[in-house]
XYZ file of N, CA and C in Angstrom:
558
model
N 6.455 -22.326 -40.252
C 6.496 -21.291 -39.233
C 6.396 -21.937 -37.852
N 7.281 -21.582 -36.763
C 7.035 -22.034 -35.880
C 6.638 -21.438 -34.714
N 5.206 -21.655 -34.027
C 4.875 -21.554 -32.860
C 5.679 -20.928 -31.643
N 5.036 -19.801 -31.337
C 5.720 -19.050 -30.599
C 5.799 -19.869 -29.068
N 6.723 -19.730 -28.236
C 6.547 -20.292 -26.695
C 6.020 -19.783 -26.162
N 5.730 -20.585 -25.570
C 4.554 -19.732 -24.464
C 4.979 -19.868 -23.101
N 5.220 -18.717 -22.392
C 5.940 -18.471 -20.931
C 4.550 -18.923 -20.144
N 4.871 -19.748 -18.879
C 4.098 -19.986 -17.915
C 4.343 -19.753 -16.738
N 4.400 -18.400 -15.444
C 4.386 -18.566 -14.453
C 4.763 -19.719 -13.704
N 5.841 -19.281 -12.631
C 4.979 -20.634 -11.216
C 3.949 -19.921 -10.731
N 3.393 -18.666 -10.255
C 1.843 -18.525 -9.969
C 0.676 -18.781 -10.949
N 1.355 -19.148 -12.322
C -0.192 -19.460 -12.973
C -0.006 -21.542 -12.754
N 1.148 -21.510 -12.667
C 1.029 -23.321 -12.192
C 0.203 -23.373 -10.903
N 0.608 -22.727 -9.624
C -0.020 -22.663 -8.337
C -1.759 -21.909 -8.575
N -2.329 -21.357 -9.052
C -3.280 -21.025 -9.165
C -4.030 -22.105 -9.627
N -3.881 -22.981 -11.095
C -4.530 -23.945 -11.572
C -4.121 -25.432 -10.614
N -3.201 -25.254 -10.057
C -3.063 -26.359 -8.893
C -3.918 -25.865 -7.711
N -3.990 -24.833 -7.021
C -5.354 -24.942 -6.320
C -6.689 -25.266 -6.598
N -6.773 -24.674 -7.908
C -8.483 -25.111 -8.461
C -8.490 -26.390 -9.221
N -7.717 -26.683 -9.049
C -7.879 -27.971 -9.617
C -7.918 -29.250 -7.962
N -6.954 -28.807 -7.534
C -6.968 -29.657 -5.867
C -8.526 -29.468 -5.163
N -8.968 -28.264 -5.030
C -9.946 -27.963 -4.797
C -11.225 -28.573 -5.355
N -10.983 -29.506 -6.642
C -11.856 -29.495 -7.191
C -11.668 -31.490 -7.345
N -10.699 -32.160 -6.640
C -10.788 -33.524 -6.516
C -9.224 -33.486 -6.237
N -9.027 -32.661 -5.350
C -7.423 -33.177 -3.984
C -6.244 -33.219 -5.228
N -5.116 -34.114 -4.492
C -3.755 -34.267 -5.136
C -4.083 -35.380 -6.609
N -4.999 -35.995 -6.433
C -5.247 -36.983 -7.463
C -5.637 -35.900 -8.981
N -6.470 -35.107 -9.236
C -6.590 -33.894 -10.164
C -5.367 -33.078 -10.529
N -3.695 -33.272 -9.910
C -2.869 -32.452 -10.197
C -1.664 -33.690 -11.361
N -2.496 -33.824 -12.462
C -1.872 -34.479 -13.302
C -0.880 -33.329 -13.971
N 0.416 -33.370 -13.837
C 0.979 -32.315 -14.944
C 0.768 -32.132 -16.571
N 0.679 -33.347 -16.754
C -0.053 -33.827 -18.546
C -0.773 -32.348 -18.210
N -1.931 -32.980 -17.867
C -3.217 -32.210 -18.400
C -2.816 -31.205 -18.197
N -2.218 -30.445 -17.016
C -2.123 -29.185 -16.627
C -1.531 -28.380 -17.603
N -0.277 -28.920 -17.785
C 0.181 -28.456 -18.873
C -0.476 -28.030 -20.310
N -1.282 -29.129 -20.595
C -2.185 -28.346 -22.067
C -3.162 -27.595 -21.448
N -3.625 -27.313 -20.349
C -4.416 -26.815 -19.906
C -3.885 -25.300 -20.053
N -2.530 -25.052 -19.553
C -1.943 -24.039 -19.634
C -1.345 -23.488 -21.017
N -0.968 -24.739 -21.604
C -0.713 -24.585 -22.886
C 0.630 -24.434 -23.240
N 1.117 -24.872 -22.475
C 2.754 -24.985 -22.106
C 3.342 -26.862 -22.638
N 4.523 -26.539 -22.322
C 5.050 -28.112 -22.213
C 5.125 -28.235 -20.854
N 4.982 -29.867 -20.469
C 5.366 -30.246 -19.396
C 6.529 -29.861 -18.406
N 7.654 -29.764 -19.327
C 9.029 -29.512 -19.003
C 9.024 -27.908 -18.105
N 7.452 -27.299 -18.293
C 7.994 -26.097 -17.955
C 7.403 -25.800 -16.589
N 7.056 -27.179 -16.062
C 6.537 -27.092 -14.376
C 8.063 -27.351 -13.830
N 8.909 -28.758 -14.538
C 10.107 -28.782 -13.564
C 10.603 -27.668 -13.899
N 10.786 -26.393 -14.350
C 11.731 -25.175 -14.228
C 10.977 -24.667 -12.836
N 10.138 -24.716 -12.063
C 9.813 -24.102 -11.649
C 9.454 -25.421 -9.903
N 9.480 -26.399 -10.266
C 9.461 -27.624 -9.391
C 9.936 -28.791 -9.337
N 10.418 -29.227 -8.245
C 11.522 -30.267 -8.415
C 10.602 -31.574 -8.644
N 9.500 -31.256 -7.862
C 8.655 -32.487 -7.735
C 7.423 -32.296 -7.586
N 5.977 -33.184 -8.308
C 5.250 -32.887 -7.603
C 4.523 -32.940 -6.389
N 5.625 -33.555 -5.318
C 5.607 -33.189 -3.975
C 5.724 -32.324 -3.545
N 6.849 -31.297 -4.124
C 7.053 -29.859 -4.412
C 5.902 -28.819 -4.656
N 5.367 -29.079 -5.691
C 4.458 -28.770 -5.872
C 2.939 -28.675 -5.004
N 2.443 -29.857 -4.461
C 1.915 -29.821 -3.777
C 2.128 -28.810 -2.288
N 3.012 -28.930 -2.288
C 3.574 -28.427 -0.674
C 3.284 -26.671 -1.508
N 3.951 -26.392 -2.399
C 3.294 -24.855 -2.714
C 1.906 -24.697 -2.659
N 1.193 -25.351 -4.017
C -0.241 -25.023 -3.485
C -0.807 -24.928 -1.847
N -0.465 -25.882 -0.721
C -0.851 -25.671 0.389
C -0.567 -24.671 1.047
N 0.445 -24.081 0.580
C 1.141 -23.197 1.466
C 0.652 -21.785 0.852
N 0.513 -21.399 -0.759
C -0.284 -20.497 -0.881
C -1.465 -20.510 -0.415
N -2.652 -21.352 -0.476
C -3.510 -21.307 0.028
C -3.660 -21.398 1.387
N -2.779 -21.643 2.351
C -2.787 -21.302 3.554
C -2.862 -19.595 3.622
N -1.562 -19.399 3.193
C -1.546 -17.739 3.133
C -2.873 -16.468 2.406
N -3.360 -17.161 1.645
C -4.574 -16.903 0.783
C -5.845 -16.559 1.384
N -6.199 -18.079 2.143
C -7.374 -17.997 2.789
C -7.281 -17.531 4.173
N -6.422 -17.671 5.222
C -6.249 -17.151 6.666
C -5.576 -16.167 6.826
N -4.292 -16.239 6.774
C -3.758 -14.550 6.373
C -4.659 -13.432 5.862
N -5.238 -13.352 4.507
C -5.750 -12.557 4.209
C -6.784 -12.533 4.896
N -7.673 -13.370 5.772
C -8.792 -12.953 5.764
C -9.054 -12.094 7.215
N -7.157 -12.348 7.777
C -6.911 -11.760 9.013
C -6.469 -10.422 8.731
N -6.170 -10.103 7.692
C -5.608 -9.083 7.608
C -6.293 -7.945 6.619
N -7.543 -8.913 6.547
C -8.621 -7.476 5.769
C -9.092 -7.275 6.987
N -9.574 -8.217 7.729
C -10.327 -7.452 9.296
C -9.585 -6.907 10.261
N -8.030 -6.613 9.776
C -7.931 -5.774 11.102
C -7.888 -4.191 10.605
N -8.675 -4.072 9.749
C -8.669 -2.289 9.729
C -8.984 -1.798 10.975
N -9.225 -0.395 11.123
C -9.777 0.449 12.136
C -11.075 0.243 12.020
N -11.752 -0.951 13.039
C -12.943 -0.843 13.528
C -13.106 -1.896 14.600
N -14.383 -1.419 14.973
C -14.811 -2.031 15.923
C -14.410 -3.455 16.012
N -14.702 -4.152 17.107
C -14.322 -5.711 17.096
C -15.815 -6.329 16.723
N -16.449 -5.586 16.803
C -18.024 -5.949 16.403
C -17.893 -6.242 14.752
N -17.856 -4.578 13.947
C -17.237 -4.494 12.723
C -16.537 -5.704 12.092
N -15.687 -5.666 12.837
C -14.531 -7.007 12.107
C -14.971 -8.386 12.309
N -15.803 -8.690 13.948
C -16.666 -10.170 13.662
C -17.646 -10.083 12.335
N -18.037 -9.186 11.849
C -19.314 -9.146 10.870
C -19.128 -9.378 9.803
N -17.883 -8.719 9.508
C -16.808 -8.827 7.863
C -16.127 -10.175 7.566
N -15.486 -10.550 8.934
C -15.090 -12.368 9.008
C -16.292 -13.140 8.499
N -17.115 -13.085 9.272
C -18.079 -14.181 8.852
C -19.130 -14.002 8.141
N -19.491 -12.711 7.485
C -19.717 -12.430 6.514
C -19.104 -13.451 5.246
N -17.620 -12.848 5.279
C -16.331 -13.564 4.646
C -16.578 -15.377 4.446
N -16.758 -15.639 5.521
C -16.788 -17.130 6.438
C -18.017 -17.622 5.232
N -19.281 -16.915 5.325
C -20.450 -17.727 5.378
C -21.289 -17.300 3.583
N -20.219 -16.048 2.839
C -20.527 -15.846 1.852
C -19.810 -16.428 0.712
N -19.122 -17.212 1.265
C -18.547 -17.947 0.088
C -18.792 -19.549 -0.409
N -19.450 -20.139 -1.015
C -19.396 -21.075 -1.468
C -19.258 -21.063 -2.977
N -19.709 -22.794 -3.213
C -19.108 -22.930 -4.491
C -17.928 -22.712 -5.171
N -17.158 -23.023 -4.009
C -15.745 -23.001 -4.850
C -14.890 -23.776 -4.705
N -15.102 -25.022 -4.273
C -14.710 -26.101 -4.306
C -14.077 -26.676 -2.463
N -13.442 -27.646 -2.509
C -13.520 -28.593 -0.924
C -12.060 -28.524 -0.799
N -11.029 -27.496 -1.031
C -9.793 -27.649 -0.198
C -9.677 -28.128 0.849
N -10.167 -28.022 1.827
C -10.101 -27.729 3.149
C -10.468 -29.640 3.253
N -11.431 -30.668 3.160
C -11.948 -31.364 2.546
C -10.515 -32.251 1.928
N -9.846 -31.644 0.688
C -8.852 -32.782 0.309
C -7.608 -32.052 0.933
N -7.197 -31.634 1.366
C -6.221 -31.422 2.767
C -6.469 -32.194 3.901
N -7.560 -32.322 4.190
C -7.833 -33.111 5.491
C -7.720 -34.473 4.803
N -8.360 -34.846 4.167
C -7.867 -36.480 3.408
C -6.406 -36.385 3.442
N -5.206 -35.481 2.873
C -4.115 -36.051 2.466
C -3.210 -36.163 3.419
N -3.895 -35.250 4.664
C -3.539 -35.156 5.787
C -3.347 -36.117 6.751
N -4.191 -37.360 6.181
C -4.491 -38.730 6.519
C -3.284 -39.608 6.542
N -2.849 -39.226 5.274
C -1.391 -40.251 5.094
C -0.017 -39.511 5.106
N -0.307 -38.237 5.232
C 1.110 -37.258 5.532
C 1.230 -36.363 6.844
N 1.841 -36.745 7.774
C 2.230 -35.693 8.995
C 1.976 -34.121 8.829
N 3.094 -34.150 7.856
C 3.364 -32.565 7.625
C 1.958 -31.739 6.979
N 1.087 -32.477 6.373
C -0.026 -31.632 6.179
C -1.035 -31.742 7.325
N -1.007 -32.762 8.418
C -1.593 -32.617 9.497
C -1.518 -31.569 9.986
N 0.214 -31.236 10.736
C 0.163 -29.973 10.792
C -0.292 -28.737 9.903
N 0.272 -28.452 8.936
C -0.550 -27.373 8.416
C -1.990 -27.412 8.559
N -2.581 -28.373 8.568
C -3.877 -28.393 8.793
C -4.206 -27.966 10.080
N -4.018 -28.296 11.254
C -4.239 -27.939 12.288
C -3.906 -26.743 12.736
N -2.580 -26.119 12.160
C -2.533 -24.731 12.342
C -2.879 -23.774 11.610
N -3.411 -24.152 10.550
C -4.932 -23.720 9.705
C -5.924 -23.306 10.980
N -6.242 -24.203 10.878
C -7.584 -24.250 12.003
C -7.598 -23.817 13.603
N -6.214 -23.871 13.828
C -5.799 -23.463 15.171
C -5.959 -21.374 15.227
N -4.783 -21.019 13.899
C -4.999 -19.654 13.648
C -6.313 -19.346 13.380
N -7.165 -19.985 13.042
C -8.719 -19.268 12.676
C -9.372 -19.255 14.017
N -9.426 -20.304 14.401
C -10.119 -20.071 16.005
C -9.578 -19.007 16.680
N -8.198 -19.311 16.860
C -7.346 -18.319 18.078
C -7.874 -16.776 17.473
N -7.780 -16.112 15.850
C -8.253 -14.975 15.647
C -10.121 -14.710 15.896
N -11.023 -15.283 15.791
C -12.434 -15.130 16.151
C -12.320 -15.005 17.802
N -11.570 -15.841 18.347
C -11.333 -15.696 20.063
C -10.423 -14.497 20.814
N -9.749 -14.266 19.632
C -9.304 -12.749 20.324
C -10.214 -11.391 19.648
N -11.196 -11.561 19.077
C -12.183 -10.697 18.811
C -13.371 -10.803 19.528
N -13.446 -11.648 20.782
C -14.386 -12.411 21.062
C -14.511 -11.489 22.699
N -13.116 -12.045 22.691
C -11.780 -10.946 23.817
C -12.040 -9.671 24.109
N -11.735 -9.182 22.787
C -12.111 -7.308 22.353
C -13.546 -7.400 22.990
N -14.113 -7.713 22.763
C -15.762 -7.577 23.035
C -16.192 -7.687 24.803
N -15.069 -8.324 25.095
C -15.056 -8.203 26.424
C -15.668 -9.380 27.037
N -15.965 -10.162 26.684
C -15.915 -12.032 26.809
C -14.448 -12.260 27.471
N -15.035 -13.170 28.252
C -13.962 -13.940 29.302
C -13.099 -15.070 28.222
N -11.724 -15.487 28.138
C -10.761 -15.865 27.610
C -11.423 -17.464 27.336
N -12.024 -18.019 28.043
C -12.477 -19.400 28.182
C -13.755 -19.498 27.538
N -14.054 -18.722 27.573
C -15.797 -18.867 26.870
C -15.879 -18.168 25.433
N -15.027 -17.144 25.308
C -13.925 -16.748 23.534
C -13.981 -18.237 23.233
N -12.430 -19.100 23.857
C -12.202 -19.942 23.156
C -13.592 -21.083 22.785
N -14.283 -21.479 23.806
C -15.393 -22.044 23.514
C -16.279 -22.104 22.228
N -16.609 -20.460 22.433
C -17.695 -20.003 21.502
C -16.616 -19.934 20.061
N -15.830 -19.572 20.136
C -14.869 -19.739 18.348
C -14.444 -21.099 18.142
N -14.399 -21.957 18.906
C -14.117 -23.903 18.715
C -16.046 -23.613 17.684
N -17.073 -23.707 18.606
C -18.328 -23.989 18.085
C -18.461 -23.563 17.068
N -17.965 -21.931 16.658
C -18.359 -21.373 15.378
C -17.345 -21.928 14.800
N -16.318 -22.030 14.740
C -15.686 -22.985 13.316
C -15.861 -24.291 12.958
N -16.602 -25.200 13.938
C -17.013 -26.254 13.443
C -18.297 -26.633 13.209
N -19.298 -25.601 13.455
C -20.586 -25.159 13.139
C -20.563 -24.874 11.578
N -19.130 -24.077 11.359
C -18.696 -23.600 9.509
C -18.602 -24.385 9.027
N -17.290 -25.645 9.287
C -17.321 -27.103 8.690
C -18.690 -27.454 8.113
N -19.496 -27.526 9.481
C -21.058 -28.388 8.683
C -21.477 -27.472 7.849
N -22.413 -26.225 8.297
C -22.901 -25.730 7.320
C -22.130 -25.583 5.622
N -20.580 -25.020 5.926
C -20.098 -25.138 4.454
C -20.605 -27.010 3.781
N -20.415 -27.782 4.223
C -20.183 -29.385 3.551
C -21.867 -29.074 3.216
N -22.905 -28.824 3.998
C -24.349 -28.594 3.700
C -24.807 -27.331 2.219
N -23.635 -26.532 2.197
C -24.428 -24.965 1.259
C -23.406 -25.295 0.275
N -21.956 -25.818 0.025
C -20.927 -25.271 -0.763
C -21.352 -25.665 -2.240
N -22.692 -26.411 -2.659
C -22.948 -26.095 -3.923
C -24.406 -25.095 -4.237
N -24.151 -24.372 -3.503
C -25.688 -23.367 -3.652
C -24.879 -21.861 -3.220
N -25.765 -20.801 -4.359
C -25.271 -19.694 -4.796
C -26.017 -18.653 -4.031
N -25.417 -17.876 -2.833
C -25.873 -17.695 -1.850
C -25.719 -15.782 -2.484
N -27.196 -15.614 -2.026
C -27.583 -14.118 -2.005
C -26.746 -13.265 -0.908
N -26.521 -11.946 -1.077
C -26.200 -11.238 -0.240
C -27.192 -10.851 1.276
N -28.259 -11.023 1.079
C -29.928 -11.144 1.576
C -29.638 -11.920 2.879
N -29.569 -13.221 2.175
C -29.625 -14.488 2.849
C -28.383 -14.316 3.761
N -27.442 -13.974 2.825
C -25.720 -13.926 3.820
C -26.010 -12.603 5.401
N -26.362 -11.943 4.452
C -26.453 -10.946 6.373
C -27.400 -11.734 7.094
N -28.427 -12.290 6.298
C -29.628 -12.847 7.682
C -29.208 -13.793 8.389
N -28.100 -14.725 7.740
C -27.801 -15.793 8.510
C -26.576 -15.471 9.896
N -25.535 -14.341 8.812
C -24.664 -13.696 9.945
C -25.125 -13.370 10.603
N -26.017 -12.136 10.869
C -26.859 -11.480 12.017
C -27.708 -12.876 12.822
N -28.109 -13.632 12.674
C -28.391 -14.792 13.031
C -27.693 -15.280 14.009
N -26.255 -15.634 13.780
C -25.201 -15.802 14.434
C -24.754 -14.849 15.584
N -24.797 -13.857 15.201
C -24.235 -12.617 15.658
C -25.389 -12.703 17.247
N -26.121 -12.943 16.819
C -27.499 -12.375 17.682
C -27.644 -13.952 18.356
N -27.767 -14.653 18.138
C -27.784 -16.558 19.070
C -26.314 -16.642 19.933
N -25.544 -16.537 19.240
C -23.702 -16.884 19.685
C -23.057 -15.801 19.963
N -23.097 -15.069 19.707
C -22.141 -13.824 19.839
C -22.613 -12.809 20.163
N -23.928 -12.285 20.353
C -24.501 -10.819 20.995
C -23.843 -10.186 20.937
N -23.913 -9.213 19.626
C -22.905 -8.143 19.095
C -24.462 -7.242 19.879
């Protein structure tokens, strides 16, 4: 009797290629493994990638769209600019433990241009959105940009300091409101 095939997504390839990148960079995106991991044959990433340069360049690019996009586009409901700083970094400061993308992007970023850029306009769109909420609030354009440079690289440290500790909801407002109330006087 023979073994049925087993269909594999390119989003279930790109999903286990983020958590796996996430979890030790481009060096962790062995197709071998991935493949039994998925439970597929090998053969059934090239239907779906020419290369795993290819590949790589998807995972970055979903997870670009993943983590900044979305996290711009849950906060712009109808509310306050107060509201929406609280939900960002809420967002921002309640997530750990889930591994160092950000971390092996910036390494691979080291020896490739093109992920420099993405990297930087990673980081460029996150500032520029905290600084036009900064704006709303009625903060002067120069001291926005200031104060959102500090809070995103204030995030850098603290994430590299918390990202293996399992953070209460408790702890997450006290530290936002923390913020909110030192840096930002909501």
């Amino acid at each position: 009797m023979r073994m049925p095939k087993i269909i594999v997504t390119e989003e279930q390839w790109v999903q286990q290629g983020i958590e796996r990148f996430e979890q030790g960079g481009a060096e962790q995106l062995v197709i071998e493994k991935m493949a039994v991991s998925l439970g597929c044959s090998k053969s059934s990433f090239y239907w779906y990638f020419s290369s795993r340069d290819s590949f790589i360049q998807q995972i970055v690019e979903t997870w670009r769209e993943l983590t900044t996009q979305q996290v711009i586009a849950d906060s712009n409901v109808h509310a306050t600019a107060d509201e929406r700083i609280v939900k960002v970094l809420t967002r921002m400061f309640g997530t750990t433990q889930r591994g160092d993308f950000l971390f092996y992007l910036r390494k691979l970023s080291l020896k490739d241009d093109a992920y420099r850029v993405v990297l930087n306009e990673v980081e460029q769109l996150r500032m520029e959105f905290m600084q036009q909420l900064l704006i709303q609030k009625g903060m002067q354009p120069e001291r926005a940009f200031q104060k959102s440079w500090m809070l995103y690289h204030y995030y850098l440290g603290w994430y590299e300091r918390h990202k293996q500790e399992k953070l209460g909801n408790e702890e997450i407002r006290r530290h936002v409101e923390m913020i909110c109330n030192e840096w930002i006087l909501i």
